[in-house]
């Protein structure tokens, strides 16, 4: 009797293991394809490259948006964590802040789907994405308080990253070093030796 139950359990568990493998394969492949081609990609290309049928893909992700969201949430979180690690490994607060932007925007430039969707995180934040990034920037801002011009806030630094992200999107293919120039210009404007008051943020709190 025990043998029969064990065999039955094995048969029941096998599809679940296959399903997990299939889902992971779909997400891994989708991440590669979305990074290369952006969100306009045809899901049939993802199914073909992950070696699963369309029925299997749709069982895991009934809508294309579900798959895109799952990949972006995972990749955005990895991207933010990679930038955070690079920053905390640097002792000098200003170098840490500079390296954070450099690492973040370099990773951003390599992922077309993040390029296309990052600006949405400002108005429609995802708790697993933009809030993770906000905490990293808040820590960097605190470390560099004495080096930043008076009045600079976490929101300023976060919106600067979003803005520079647009610059990456606009220039990376035709002028790939342009965003690097803009980054240096922007960071220079954040230095404490600029003492003139910043404009007041009149947006509702």
Tab-separated table of C-alpha atoms in Angstrom:
chain	number	residue	atom	x	y	z
A	1	UNK	CA	0.000	0.000	0.000
A	2	UNK	CA	2.835	2.389	0.907
A	3	UNK	CA	4.562	1.676	-2.428
A	4	UNK	CA	1.387	2.462	-4.353
A	5	UNK	CA	0.965	5.784	-2.528
A	6	UNK	CA	4.624	6.667	-3.156
A	7	UNK	CA	4.314	5.954	-6.889
A	8	UNK	CA	1.108	7.953	-7.034
A	9	UNK	CA	2.737	10.882	-5.250
A	10	UNK	CA	5.696	10.779	-7.642
A	11	UNK	CA	3.381	10.830	-10.645
A	12	UNK	CA	1.492	13.793	-9.188
A	13	UNK	CA	4.635	15.763	-8.384
A	14	UNK	CA	6.365	15.280	-11.746
A	15	UNK	CA	4.083	17.667	-13.676
A	16	UNK	CA	4.575	20.303	-11.006
A	17	UNK	CA	8.359	20.014	-11.328
A	18	UNK	CA	8.049	20.254	-15.112
A	19	UNK	CA	5.781	23.256	-14.741
A	20	UNK	CA	8.320	25.015	-12.515
A	21	UNK	CA	11.106	24.315	-14.997
A	22	UNK	CA	8.971	25.539	-17.881
A	23	UNK	CA	8.073	28.748	-16.058
A	24	UNK	CA	11.708	29.441	-15.211
A	25	UNK	CA	12.733	28.742	-18.807
A	26	UNK	CA	10.074	31.126	-20.110
A	27	UNK	CA	11.122	33.916	-17.734
A	28	UNK	CA	14.842	33.472	-18.438
A	29	UNK	CA	14.283	33.485	-22.188
A	30	UNK	CA	11.822	36.383	-22.006
A	31	UNK	CA	14.402	38.395	-20.042
A	32	UNK	CA	16.959	37.905	-22.822
A	33	UNK	CA	14.491	38.713	-25.606
A	34	UNK	CA	13.012	41.755	-23.840
A	35	UNK	CA	16.505	43.106	-23.162
A	36	UNK	CA	17.350	42.727	-26.863
A	37	UNK	CA	14.083	43.765	-28.510
A	38	UNK	CA	11.971	45.599	-25.937
A	39	UNK	CA	8.328	45.037	-25.064
A	40	UNK	CA	7.138	45.004	-28.679
A	41	UNK	CA	8.501	41.467	-29.067
A	42	UNK	CA	6.139	38.745	-30.285
A	43	UNK	CA	5.527	36.151	-27.548
A	44	UNK	CA	5.856	33.427	-30.186
A	45	UNK	CA	9.547	34.301	-30.340
A	46	UNK	CA	9.797	33.799	-26.581
A	47	UNK	CA	8.012	30.449	-26.764
A	48	UNK	CA	10.227	29.287	-29.638
A	49	UNK	CA	13.470	30.231	-27.915
A	50	UNK	CA	12.407	28.759	-24.573
A	51	UNK	CA	11.392	25.513	-26.362
A	52	UNK	CA	7.823	25.421	-25.036
A	53	UNK	CA	4.507	25.456	-26.849
A	54	UNK	CA	2.242	28.488	-26.915
A	55	UNK	CA	-0.263	26.606	-24.772
A	56	UNK	CA	2.372	26.116	-22.070
A	57	UNK	CA	3.362	29.779	-22.216
A	58	UNK	CA	-0.253	30.929	-21.901
A	59	UNK	CA	-0.908	28.576	-18.990
A	60	UNK	CA	1.789	30.365	-17.025
A	61	UNK	CA	1.179	33.850	-18.426
A	62	UNK	CA	-2.347	34.290	-19.844
A	63	UNK	CA	-1.488	37.791	-21.090
A	64	UNK	CA	1.713	39.153	-22.540
A	65	UNK	CA	1.574	41.936	-19.936
A	66	UNK	CA	1.766	39.323	-17.165
A	67	UNK	CA	5.032	37.968	-18.563
A	68	UNK	CA	6.508	41.415	-19.177
A	69	UNK	CA	5.640	42.505	-15.627
A	70	UNK	CA	7.177	39.364	-14.104
A	71	UNK	CA	10.415	39.828	-16.046
A	72	UNK	CA	10.675	43.560	-15.385
A	73	UNK	CA	10.001	43.131	-11.671
A	74	UNK	CA	12.760	40.523	-11.429
A	75	UNK	CA	15.273	42.320	-13.646
A	76	UNK	CA	14.581	45.739	-12.155
A	77	UNK	CA	15.179	44.333	-8.676
A	78	UNK	CA	18.455	42.690	-9.778
A	79	UNK	CA	19.542	45.877	-11.501
A	80	UNK	CA	18.886	47.987	-8.392
A	81	UNK	CA	20.660	45.466	-6.149
A	82	UNK	CA	23.713	45.373	-8.429
A	83	UNK	CA	23.952	49.166	-8.301
A	84	UNK	CA	23.522	49.099	-4.504
A	85	UNK	CA	26.333	46.568	-4.023
A	86	UNK	CA	28.688	48.609	-6.177
A	87	UNK	CA	27.898	51.700	-4.116
A	88	UNK	CA	28.257	50.215	-0.633
A	89	UNK	CA	31.601	48.652	-1.549
A	90	UNK	CA	32.992	52.166	-2.106
A	91	UNK	CA	34.173	54.070	0.961
A	92	UNK	CA	34.246	57.576	-0.527
A	93	UNK	CA	30.622	58.920	-0.428
A	94	UNK	CA	30.968	60.990	-3.601
A	95	UNK	CA	32.593	58.185	-5.555
A	96	UNK	CA	29.843	55.863	-4.269
A	97	UNK	CA	27.153	58.227	-5.565
A	98	UNK	CA	28.902	58.637	-8.914
A	99	UNK	CA	29.470	54.897	-9.293
A	100	UNK	CA	25.837	54.215	-8.451
A	101	UNK	CA	24.617	56.351	-11.346
A	102	UNK	CA	27.242	54.917	-13.660
A	103	UNK	CA	26.379	51.310	-12.794
A	104	UNK	CA	22.634	51.915	-12.861
A	105	UNK	CA	22.602	53.673	-16.218
A	106	UNK	CA	25.018	51.220	-17.800
A	107	UNK	CA	22.723	48.359	-16.809
A	108	UNK	CA	19.731	50.378	-17.931
A	109	UNK	CA	21.262	50.930	-21.375
A	110	UNK	CA	21.639	47.157	-21.853
A	111	UNK	CA	17.958	46.378	-21.249
A	112	UNK	CA	15.533	47.821	-23.783
A	113	UNK	CA	12.416	46.819	-21.847
A	114	UNK	CA	13.652	48.600	-18.713
A	115	UNK	CA	14.485	51.614	-20.870
A	116	UNK	CA	10.920	51.640	-22.199
A	117	UNK	CA	9.224	51.162	-18.835
A	118	UNK	CA	11.426	52.801	-16.198
A	119	UNK	CA	9.741	56.207	-16.432
A	120	UNK	CA	6.414	54.575	-15.531
A	121	UNK	CA	7.816	53.651	-12.132
A	122	UNK	CA	7.860	57.321	-11.165
A	123	UNK	CA	4.080	57.778	-11.488
A	124	UNK	CA	3.096	54.148	-10.869
A	125	UNK	CA	5.663	52.821	-8.378
A	126	UNK	CA	6.121	49.093	-7.893
A	127	UNK	CA	6.978	48.269	-4.275
A	128	UNK	CA	9.498	45.634	-5.375
A	129	UNK	CA	11.181	48.000	-7.809
A	130	UNK	CA	11.179	51.746	-7.391
A	131	UNK	CA	10.984	51.587	-3.587
A	132	UNK	CA	14.067	49.371	-3.537
A	133	UNK	CA	15.844	51.926	-5.680
A	134	UNK	CA	14.605	54.795	-3.512
A	135	UNK	CA	16.115	53.173	-0.398
A	136	UNK	CA	19.488	52.847	-2.122
A	137	UNK	CA	19.436	56.507	-3.171
A	138	UNK	CA	18.291	57.609	0.283
A	139	UNK	CA	21.287	55.836	1.837
A	140	UNK	CA	23.673	57.413	-0.685
A	141	UNK	CA	22.149	60.837	-0.115
A	142	UNK	CA	22.608	60.482	3.643
A	143	UNK	CA	26.253	59.407	3.276
A	144	UNK	CA	27.021	62.335	0.976
A	145	UNK	CA	25.080	65.006	2.911
A	146	UNK	CA	28.122	67.236	3.464
A	147	UNK	CA	29.124	66.946	-0.197
A	148	UNK	CA	25.724	67.741	-1.737
A	149	UNK	CA	24.437	71.260	-2.315
A	150	UNK	CA	21.884	72.419	0.261
A	151	UNK	CA	18.332	71.280	-0.346
A	152	UNK	CA	19.041	68.223	-2.514
A	153	UNK	CA	16.582	65.430	-1.638
A	154	UNK	CA	16.164	61.742	-2.353
A	155	UNK	CA	13.375	62.593	-4.791
A	156	UNK	CA	15.731	64.933	-6.647
A	157	UNK	CA	18.295	62.166	-7.074
A	158	UNK	CA	15.661	59.600	-8.055
A	159	UNK	CA	14.068	61.882	-10.638
A	160	UNK	CA	17.533	62.689	-11.978
A	161	UNK	CA	18.053	58.971	-12.574
A	162	UNK	CA	14.714	58.758	-14.405
A	163	UNK	CA	15.624	61.810	-16.504
A	164	UNK	CA	19.043	60.447	-17.390
A	165	UNK	CA	17.307	57.196	-18.276
A	166	UNK	CA	15.389	59.107	-20.945
A	167	UNK	CA	18.699	60.432	-22.224
A	168	UNK	CA	19.968	56.859	-22.511
A	169	UNK	CA	16.855	55.905	-24.462
A	170	UNK	CA	17.232	58.846	-26.843
A	171	UNK	CA	20.971	58.711	-27.484
A	172	UNK	CA	22.429	55.279	-26.718
A	173	UNK	CA	22.231	53.921	-30.269
A	174	UNK	CA	23.313	57.033	-32.177
A	175	UNK	CA	25.549	58.727	-29.559
A	176	UNK	CA	26.332	56.128	-26.894
A	177	UNK	CA	28.590	58.385	-24.799
A	178	UNK	CA	26.209	61.346	-24.670
A	179	UNK	CA	24.454	60.208	-21.514
A	180	UNK	CA	27.843	59.892	-19.811
A	181	UNK	CA	28.496	63.573	-20.530
A	182	UNK	CA	25.096	64.545	-19.171
A	183	UNK	CA	25.708	62.448	-16.061
A	184	UNK	CA	28.970	64.294	-15.313
A	185	UNK	CA	27.335	67.676	-15.897
A	186	UNK	CA	24.418	66.741	-13.628
A	187	UNK	CA	26.614	65.399	-10.839
A	188	UNK	CA	28.735	68.536	-10.944
A	189	UNK	CA	25.578	70.563	-10.348
A	190	UNK	CA	24.889	68.559	-7.181
A	191	UNK	CA	28.167	69.522	-5.478
A	192	UNK	CA	28.111	71.528	-2.264
A	193	UNK	CA	30.141	74.393	-3.727
A	194	UNK	CA	26.955	75.457	-5.546
A	195	UNK	CA	25.325	77.459	-2.765
A	196	UNK	CA	22.533	79.272	-4.600
A	197	UNK	CA	19.090	78.132	-3.337
A	198	UNK	CA	17.227	75.544	-5.357
A	199	UNK	CA	13.707	76.334	-6.633
A	200	UNK	CA	10.968	75.398	-4.193
A	201	UNK	CA	9.056	72.193	-4.956
A	202	UNK	CA	5.478	73.465	-5.172
A	203	UNK	CA	3.924	70.049	-5.829
A	204	UNK	CA	1.328	68.797	-3.300
A	205	UNK	CA	2.845	66.652	-0.573
